[in-house]
Coordinates of C-alpha atoms in Angstrom, one line a residue:
Chain N
M544 CA -33.8 -11.3 74.4
R545 CA -35.8 -8.3 75.2
C546 CA -39.6 -9.0 76.0
H547 CA -41.2 -7.0 73.0
K548 CA -38.9 -8.9 70.5
A549 CA -40.0 -12.0 72.5
K550 CA -43.6 -11.5 71.9
D551 CA -43.3 -10.6 68.2
Y552 CA -41.4 -13.8 67.8
I553 CA -44.2 -16.0 70.1
S554 CA -46.8 -15.0 67.3
Q555 CA -44.6 -16.4 64.6
E556 CA -43.5 -19.4 66.9
M557 CA -47.2 -20.5 67.1
D558 CA -47.4 -20.6 63.5
E559 CA -44.1 -22.5 63.1
H560 CA -42.7 -19.7 60.8
L561 CA -39.6 -19.2 63.4
P562 CA -36.1 -20.2 62.3
P563 CA -34.7 -23.1 64.7
D564 CA -31.9 -20.9 66.1
V565 CA -34.4 -18.0 67.1
T566 CA -36.5 -20.7 68.4
V567 CA -34.2 -21.6 71.1
N568 CA -33.2 -18.4 72.1
L569 CA -37.0 -17.6 72.5
T570 CA -37.6 -20.8 74.6
E571 CA -34.6 -19.7 76.7
H572 CA -36.3 -16.4 77.2
L573 CA -39.8 -18.1 77.9
D574 CA -38.0 -20.1 80.8
S575 CA -36.8 -16.8 82.6
C576 CA -39.9 -14.5 81.7
A577 CA -43.2 -15.3 83.5
D578 CA -44.7 -12.2 81.7
C579 CA -44.0 -13.5 78.3
R580 CA -45.2 -17.2 79.3
R581 CA -48.6 -15.6 80.1
F582 CA -48.7 -13.6 77.2
R583 CA -47.9 -16.9 75.1
A584 CA -50.5 -18.9 77.2
D585 CA -53.4 -16.0 76.5
L586 CA -52.5 -16.3 72.9
L587 CA -52.8 -19.8 72.8
L588 CA -56.2 -19.8 74.8
G589 CA -57.6 -17.4 72.2
R590 CA -57.0 -19.8 69.3
R591 CA -58.4 -22.5 71.6
A592 CA -61.7 -20.5 72.1
M593 CA -61.8 -19.2 68.6
S594 CA -61.8 -23.1 67.1
A595 CA -64.1 -24.2 69.8
T596 CA -66.9 -21.8 69.1
T597 CA -67.0 -22.4 65.3
P598 CA -70.8 -21.2 64.5
E599 CA -72.7 -23.9 62.9
L600 CA -74.5 -23.6 59.7
P601 CA -78.4 -23.6 59.4
E602 CA -79.8 -27.3 58.6
N603 CA -81.1 -25.8 55.3
F604 CA -78.0 -24.3 53.8
E605 CA -77.7 -26.8 51.2
W606 CA -81.4 -26.9 50.4
K607 CA -81.4 -22.9 50.0
L608 CA -78.0 -23.0 48.2
Q609 CA -79.4 -25.7 45.7
L610 CA -82.4 -23.3 44.8
K611 CA -80.3 -20.0 44.5
L612 CA -77.9 -21.6 42.2
N613 CA -80.5 -23.1 40.1
Q614 CA -82.3 -19.3 39.8
T615 CA -78.6 -18.2 38.8
L616 CA -78.3 -20.6 36.0
Q617 CA -81.6 -20.0 34.8
R618 CA -80.9 -16.2 34.9
T619 CA -77.5 -16.8 33.2
A620 CA -78.8 -19.0 30.6
G621 CA -81.7 -16.7 29.8
E622 CA -84.3 -19.4 30.6
T623 CA -87.8 -18.2 30.8
A624 CA -89.7 -21.2 31.0
Y625 CA -90.2 -21.1 34.6
P626 CA -92.7 -18.5 35.9
W627 CA -91.0 -18.4 39.4
A628 CA -87.7 -17.3 38.0
E629 CA -86.6 -13.8 38.6
P630 CA -86.9 -11.6 35.4
A631 CA -83.9 -10.0 34.0
P632 CA -83.2 -6.6 34.9
D633 CA -84.8 -3.8 32.6
N634 CA -82.3 -1.0 32.1
W635 CA -84.7 1.0 30.1
R636 CA -87.8 0.7 32.3
W637 CA -87.2 4.0 34.0
F638 CA -86.9 5.9 30.9
R639 CA -90.4 4.5 29.5
N640 CA -91.7 5.5 32.7
F641 CA -90.4 8.8 32.7
G642 CA -91.3 9.5 29.2
A643 CA -94.8 8.7 29.8
A644 CA -94.9 10.5 33.1
A645 CA -93.4 13.4 31.2
A646 CA -95.7 13.5 28.3
M647 CA -98.8 13.3 30.8
G648 CA -97.3 16.2 32.7
M649 CA -97.0 18.3 29.6
A650 CA -100.3 17.4 28.1
A651 CA -101.7 18.7 31.7
V652 CA -99.8 21.9 31.6
L653 CA -101.2 22.8 28.1
A654 CA -104.7 21.9 28.9
L655 CA -104.5 24.2 31.8
A656 CA -103.0 26.8 29.6
V657 CA -105.8 26.6 27.0
F658 CA -109.0 26.1 29.3
L659 CA -108.2 28.4 32.4
G660 CA -107.0 31.2 30.3
P661 CA -108.9 34.6 31.4
D662 CA -110.2 35.5 27.9
N663 CA -111.8 32.2 26.9
V664 CA -115.3 33.5 26.7
P665 CA -117.0 32.3 23.5
G666 CA -119.9 35.0 23.9
E667 CA -117.7 38.0 24.1
S668 CA -115.7 36.6 21.4
G669 CA -118.3 36.7 19.0
Q670 CA -119.4 40.2 20.0
A671 CA -116.0 41.6 19.6
L672 CA -115.6 40.2 16.2
S673 CA -119.1 41.0 15.0
G674 CA -119.1 44.1 16.6
G675 CA -116.3 45.8 15.0
T676 CA -118.3 46.6 11.9
S677 CA -121.9 46.3 10.8
S678 CA -120.8 44.2 8.0
G679 CA -118.9 41.7 10.1
V680 CA -120.5 38.1 10.1
V681 CA -119.7 35.4 12.6
R682 CA -121.0 31.8 11.7
S683 CA -122.0 30.1 14.8
I684 CA -122.5 25.9 15.2
S685 CA -126.0 26.8 14.1
G686 CA -124.9 28.8 11.1
G687 CA -127.1 31.9 12.3
A688 CA -125.1 35.0 11.3
G689 CA -125.7 36.9 14.5
N690 CA -126.1 34.3 17.0
T691 CA -123.1 35.1 19.4
D692 CA -124.4 32.8 22.2
R693 CA -122.6 29.8 20.4
L694 CA -118.9 29.1 19.8
P695 CA -118.0 31.0 16.7
L696 CA -116.3 28.3 14.0
F697 CA -114.8 30.9 11.7
V698 CA -115.2 34.3 10.4
D699 CA -115.9 35.2 6.6
Q700 CA -112.5 36.6 5.6
S701 CA -113.5 38.9 2.9
R702 CA -116.2 40.8 5.1
R703 CA -114.0 41.1 8.3
G704 CA -113.8 44.4 9.6
G705 CA -111.4 46.0 11.9
F706 CA -111.1 47.4 15.3
Y707 CA -113.3 50.6 15.8
G708 CA -114.0 50.3 12.3
V709 CA -110.7 50.9 11.2
G710 CA -109.8 48.8 8.5
S711 CA -107.2 46.1 9.8
Q712 CA -105.4 42.8 8.6
H713 CA -105.2 41.8 11.9
P714 CA -108.7 42.2 13.6
V715 CA -109.0 41.7 17.5
S716 CA -110.5 38.4 18.7
A717 CA -110.8 38.2 22.3
G718 CA -110.7 34.2 22.5
G719 CA -112.0 31.7 20.3
F720 CA -110.5 30.3 17.4
S721 CA -108.0 32.6 15.7
Q722 CA -108.9 33.7 12.0
S723 CA -105.2 33.9 11.0
S724 CA -103.9 30.9 12.3
G725 CA -107.0 28.6 12.8
S726 CA -105.9 27.4 15.8
R727 CA -106.1 29.1 19.5
F728 CA -103.2 26.9 20.7
F729 CA -100.7 29.0 19.2
D730 CA -102.2 32.5 19.5
R731 CA -102.0 32.7 23.3
G732 CA -98.9 33.2 25.5
W733 CA -98.5 31.5 28.7
S734 CA -100.4 34.6 30.4
G735 CA -103.5 33.4 28.5
H736 CA -103.7 36.5 26.3
N737 CA -104.5 36.4 22.6
T738 CA -100.8 37.4 21.3
N739 CA -102.8 38.6 17.9
D740 CA -104.7 41.0 19.6
L741 CA -101.9 42.4 21.6
R742 CA -100.3 43.1 18.5
T743 CA -103.2 44.8 17.0
I744 CA -103.5 47.0 20.0
Q745 CA -100.1 48.0 19.9
R746 CA -100.4 49.0 16.2
L747 CA -103.5 51.1 16.8
R748 CA -101.7 52.7 19.7
I749 CA -99.1 53.8 17.3
Q750 CA -101.6 55.1 14.5
N751 CA -103.3 56.9 17.2
S752 CA -100.3 58.7 18.4
Q753 CA -99.5 59.6 14.8
L754 CA -102.9 61.2 14.3
N755 CA -102.6 63.0 17.6
R756 CA -99.4 64.6 16.2
D757 CA -101.0 65.4 12.7
L758 CA -104.2 66.8 14.1
F759 CA -101.9 69.1 16.6
Q760 CA -100.0 70.4 13.6
Q761 CA -103.1 71.1 11.8
Q762 CA -104.4 73.1 14.7
Q763 CA -101.0 74.9 14.8
M764 CA -101.3 75.8 11.3
I765 CA -104.9 77.0 11.4
Q766 CA -104.1 79.1 14.5
G767 CA -101.2 80.9 12.3
M768 CA -103.3 81.3 9.5
R769 CA -106.1 83.1 11.9
G770 CA -103.4 85.2 13.0
Q771 CA -102.3 86.7 9.7
L772 CA -106.2 87.3 8.8
D773 CA -106.6 89.5 11.8
T774 CA -103.4 92.0 10.7
V775 CA -104.8 92.1 7.0
D776 CA -106.8 95.3 6.3
T777 CA -109.9 93.8 4.8
N778 CA -111.6 96.9 3.4
A779 CA -108.6 97.5 1.2
L780 CA -108.6 94.0 0.2
E781 CA -112.4 94.0 -0.5
L782 CA -111.8 97.3 -2.7
E783 CA -109.1 95.6 -4.8
L784 CA -111.3 92.8 -5.4
E785 CA -114.1 95.0 -6.6
Chain L
M36 CA -64.0 -39.3 34.6
N37 CA -65.3 -43.0 35.8
L38 CA -65.0 -42.9 39.6
S39 CA -66.8 -46.0 40.6
R40 CA -65.3 -49.2 38.8
D41 CA -67.8 -52.3 38.3
E42 CA -66.5 -55.4 39.9
N43 CA -64.8 -57.9 37.5
T44 CA -67.0 -61.0 36.7
N45 CA -63.8 -63.2 36.3
G46 CA -63.2 -63.4 40.1
S47 CA -60.0 -61.2 40.2
P48 CA -59.9 -58.8 43.1
A49 CA -62.2 -55.7 42.4
P50 CA -60.3 -52.5 42.1
R51 CA -60.5 -50.0 45.1
R52 CA -63.6 -48.0 44.6
V53 CA -62.4 -44.1 44.4
E54 CA -64.6 -42.2 47.0
L55 CA -65.0 -38.4 46.2
R56 CA -63.7 -37.6 49.8
D57 CA -60.3 -39.1 48.9
I58 CA -59.9 -36.8 45.9
R59 CA -58.2 -33.4 46.6
D60 CA -59.8 -30.1 46.1
E61 CA -57.9 -29.3 42.8
D62 CA -58.9 -32.6 41.2
L63 CA -62.7 -32.0 42.3
I64 CA -62.8 -28.7 40.8
V65 CA -61.3 -30.2 37.4
M66 CA -64.2 -32.9 37.7
V67 CA -66.3 -29.8 38.1
Q68 CA -65.3 -28.3 35.0
E69 CA -65.9 -31.5 33.0
G70 CA -69.6 -31.4 34.4
H71 CA -69.5 -33.9 37.6
K72 CA -72.2 -32.2 39.9
K73 CA -71.3 -34.8 42.6
A74 CA -67.8 -33.2 42.7
F75 CA -69.3 -29.7 43.4
D76 CA -71.5 -31.3 46.2
E77 CA -68.2 -32.4 47.8
L78 CA -66.6 -29.2 47.5
V79 CA -69.7 -27.6 49.2
A80 CA -69.5 -30.1 51.8
R81 CA -65.7 -29.3 52.5
Y82 CA -65.9 -25.7 52.5
K83 CA -69.5 -24.3 53.4
G84 CA -68.8 -24.7 57.1
R85 CA -65.2 -22.8 56.8
L86 CA -66.7 -20.2 54.6
F87 CA -69.6 -19.5 56.7
S88 CA -67.3 -19.4 59.7
F89 CA -65.0 -17.0 58.2
I90 CA -67.4 -14.7 56.6
L91 CA -69.7 -14.7 59.9
R92 CA -66.7 -13.5 61.8
M93 CA -66.0 -10.6 59.3
V94 CA -69.6 -9.4 58.9
K95 CA -71.3 -10.5 62.3
D96 CA -74.6 -10.9 60.6
P97 CA -75.8 -14.7 60.6
T98 CA -78.4 -14.0 57.6
L99 CA -75.8 -12.0 55.4
A100 CA -73.1 -14.5 56.1
E101 CA -75.0 -17.2 55.1
E102 CA -76.0 -15.3 51.8
L103 CA -72.4 -14.3 51.0
T104 CA -71.3 -18.0 51.7
Q105 CA -73.9 -19.2 49.2
E106 CA -73.0 -16.4 46.9
T107 CA -69.0 -17.5 47.2
L108 CA -70.0 -21.2 46.4
I109 CA -72.2 -20.0 43.3
R110 CA -69.4 -18.2 42.0
V111 CA -67.1 -21.2 42.4
Y112 CA -69.6 -23.1 40.2
I113 CA -70.3 -20.6 37.6
H114 CA -66.7 -19.7 37.2
A115 CA -65.2 -23.2 37.8
A116 CA -63.6 -23.0 34.3
K117 CA -61.6 -20.0 35.2
Y118 CA -59.6 -21.9 37.7
R119 CA -56.0 -22.7 36.8
E120 CA -54.1 -24.9 39.2
I121 CA -51.4 -22.2 39.7
A122 CA -52.9 -21.8 43.3
K123 CA -54.4 -24.2 45.8
F124 CA -58.1 -24.4 45.6
S125 CA -58.7 -23.0 49.1
T126 CA -56.8 -20.0 48.2
W127 CA -59.0 -19.2 45.1
V128 CA -62.3 -20.0 47.4
F129 CA -61.1 -17.6 50.0
T130 CA -60.2 -14.8 47.5
I131 CA -63.5 -15.0 46.3
A132 CA -65.2 -14.8 49.6
T133 CA -62.7 -12.1 50.9
N134 CA -63.6 -9.9 47.5
L135 CA -67.4 -10.5 48.4
V136 CA -67.0 -9.4 52.0
R137 CA -64.8 -6.6 51.5
N138 CA -67.4 -5.3 48.7
K139 CA -70.2 -5.8 51.2
M140 CA -68.6 -3.9 53.8
R141 CA -68.1 -1.3 51.6
Q142 CA -71.4 -0.7 50.7
R143 CA -72.6 -1.1 54.4
S144 CA -70.3 1.7 55.3
R145 CA -71.6 3.9 52.4
R146 CA -75.3 3.2 53.3
P147 CA -77.1 3.9 56.7
R148 CA -78.4 0.6 58.2
V149 CA -82.0 0.2 57.6
I150 CA -84.1 -1.7 60.2
S151 CA -87.3 -3.3 59.0
L152 CA -90.3 -2.8 60.8
N153 CA -92.0 -5.7 59.5
P154 CA -89.8 -8.7 60.5
A155 CA -91.9 -11.5 58.6
P156 CA -89.5 -13.9 57.2
D157 CA -89.1 -14.3 53.7
D158 CA -88.8 -17.8 53.5
D159 CA -92.0 -19.3 55.2
E160 CA -91.5 -22.8 53.6
M161 CA -88.1 -23.1 55.1
P162 CA -88.1 -26.2 57.6
V163 CA -87.6 -25.4 61.1
D164 CA -84.9 -26.4 63.2
P165 CA -86.5 -28.3 66.3
P166 CA -84.5 -27.4 69.4
D167 CA -82.3 -30.0 71.0
M168 CA -84.2 -31.2 74.3
T169 CA -81.2 -33.4 75.4
A170 CA -78.7 -30.5 76.1
D171 CA -78.3 -29.0 79.2
P172 CA -79.7 -25.3 79.0
S173 CA -77.3 -23.8 81.4
E174 CA -74.4 -25.5 79.3
G175 CA -75.9 -23.6 76.2
I176 CA -76.1 -20.5 77.9
H177 CA -72.6 -20.4 78.7
R178 CA -71.6 -21.6 75.4
E179 CA -73.6 -18.9 73.9
E180 CA -71.9 -16.4 76.3
L181 CA -68.5 -17.6 75.3
A182 CA -69.3 -17.6 71.4
N183 CA -70.7 -13.8 71.8
L184 CA -67.6 -12.8 73.6
I185 CA -65.3 -14.3 71.0
N186 CA -67.4 -13.0 68.0
D187 CA -67.5 -9.5 69.6
A188 CA -63.9 -9.4 70.3
T189 CA -63.2 -10.6 66.6
S190 CA -65.5 -8.0 65.1
R191 CA -63.8 -5.2 67.1
I192 CA -60.1 -5.9 65.5
P193 CA -59.8 -3.6 62.5
E194 CA -60.6 -4.9 59.2
K195 CA -57.2 -5.0 57.8
Y196 CA -55.8 -6.9 60.5
R197 CA -58.8 -9.1 60.9
I198 CA -58.9 -10.9 57.3
P199 CA -55.3 -12.3 57.7
F200 CA -55.9 -13.0 61.4
L201 CA -59.0 -15.0 60.4
L202 CA -57.6 -16.7 57.3
R203 CA -54.8 -17.7 59.6
E204 CA -56.7 -18.6 63.1
V205 CA -59.8 -20.0 61.5
E206 CA -59.0 -21.3 58.2
Q207 CA -55.3 -22.3 59.2
L208 CA -54.2 -20.9 55.7
S209 CA -50.2 -20.4 55.8
Y210 CA -48.7 -17.0 55.4
E211 CA -48.1 -17.5 51.5
E212 CA -51.8 -18.4 50.9
I213 CA -52.9 -15.5 53.1
Q214 CA -50.3 -13.3 50.9
Q215 CA -51.7 -14.8 47.5
V216 CA -55.6 -14.3 49.0
T217 CA -55.0 -10.5 50.3
G218 CA -52.2 -9.5 47.9
L219 CA -50.1 -8.2 50.9
K220 CA -46.5 -8.8 51.1
L221 CA -45.2 -11.6 53.4
G222 CA -43.9 -9.4 55.9
T223 CA -47.0 -7.2 56.0
V224 CA -49.3 -10.4 56.7
R225 CA -46.8 -11.6 59.5
S226 CA -46.9 -8.1 61.1
R227 CA -50.7 -7.9 60.7
I228 CA -51.7 -11.3 62.3
N229 CA -49.2 -10.4 65.1
R230 CA -50.9 -7.3 65.8
A231 CA -54.4 -8.7 65.4
R232 CA -53.4 -11.3 67.9
N233 CA -52.4 -8.9 70.4
K234 CA -55.7 -6.8 70.1
F235 CA -57.5 -10.1 70.4
R236 CA -55.9 -11.0 73.6
Q237 CA -56.9 -7.6 75.1
L238 CA -60.4 -8.0 73.8
I239 CA -60.9 -11.4 75.5
K240 CA -59.4 -10.7 78.7
P241 CA -62.9 -10.7 80.7
M242 CA -62.9 -14.4 79.4
L243 CA -59.5 -15.0 80.8
K244 CA -60.6 -14.1 84.1
N245 CA -64.0 -15.9 84.2
E246 CA -63.4 -19.4 85.3
T247 CA -66.9 -20.4 84.4
L248 CA -66.0 -19.5 80.9
L249 CA -62.8 -21.2 81.0
H250 CA -64.5 -24.6 82.3
E251 CA -67.0 -24.2 79.5
L252 CA -64.5 -24.0 77.0
E253 CA -62.8 -27.4 78.4
R254 CA -66.1 -28.8 78.2
I255 CA -66.4 -28.0 74.6
E256 CA -62.9 -29.2 73.7
A257 CA -63.5 -32.5 75.7
R258 CA -66.9 -33.2 73.7
A259 CA -65.2 -32.3 70.3
A260 CA -62.4 -34.8 71.0
E261 CA -65.0 -37.6 72.0
E262 CA -66.8 -37.0 68.7
K263 CA -63.4 -37.1 66.8
D264 CA -62.7 -40.6 68.5
K265 CA -66.4 -41.8 67.6
D266 CA -65.6 -40.9 64.0
F267 CA -62.4 -43.0 63.8

């Protein structure tokens, strides 16, 4: 028997798992091999040391076990009569917390967008609304028609004027309450500008460019007519009329 | 199940009182299934030390080992009804313990180890063990050194070899029982125990050359033999 095979068998022999015939061969090998004898002695010493150094439990182990077992049984049974018992885990708690936090965050963002907007000046609002036409009336909190120092509540729709005196269905309002929607929350974009005003300005720019084009054409026509007049013999024309 | 029979009043010899310690583990767990709490206490008394020893040598952390030992025994109680006598009770218990240890070690390998800056104990109300004033201090030091060396050597054996090795060396389970606990083939169990022993031998070489530690080992064994004689 070779040593590496004998070392395999030594482990099985220690556990009494070796067949009798192999045990005889191993014993013969051990008698003649000091190295394998030392190997076996080391393994047996290791086993002795292992069993000699068995760790000891703490004295209060059973007390703690009883306590933990009681808590587990209470939790398993769903008992809530004991105030010291740990509550059952709440799986939806994070959702509720997150939902509340998300709602508060949204409210804060909306509040910032509304109240920190660049055009939110009540005094200017009243002036812009009432200054478009002499007949425009703004009713303030105090009810005075021309009082622009107060926050305007609403504008008389029937007497509302347009921008620069031009009749328009969407008058400019630089802040305050919108006349069309009744709420400034929906009249503003994220930049803080009043979206109704932007639409009105864009429409007026289109109208102005159209007017400029018409004016240019009319000027061209007048100039052509003047040229024709210069070439006509006015004396002959006057004689004909007479 | 009536364990303690009353004495007969007619003078006939009283039947022998059946002690819990004379009952097999497999019968005790059946009694637990029937609601006998004393039977569970007896099982705890039998297995708490074995489980703690096995788990401590696996995780190398006394607090965690105690926690896992408690968890194993609690699971035995909670799931007692699931036990069927197709395997030995010890095999069932060590299967539970091995699974718990494996799960915990897997968790620990995934998470970085956190060291608390506040070492205040959670259980202030726990009774404190008084120090043993009769013991020789130098003896305690040598014993601790020996225990540390053995625990350190055990913990350095790779996990897949360590489980069958400890089940064999510490718990003295048979190869077949280790096969049931670990789910390995019999040949694999045998070879892993063999490899673990060789590794363990290499790791405890400092002890094998240290005369003081060898002397301490003999002293521990002599005292254990004396205590065993006293019990008988």
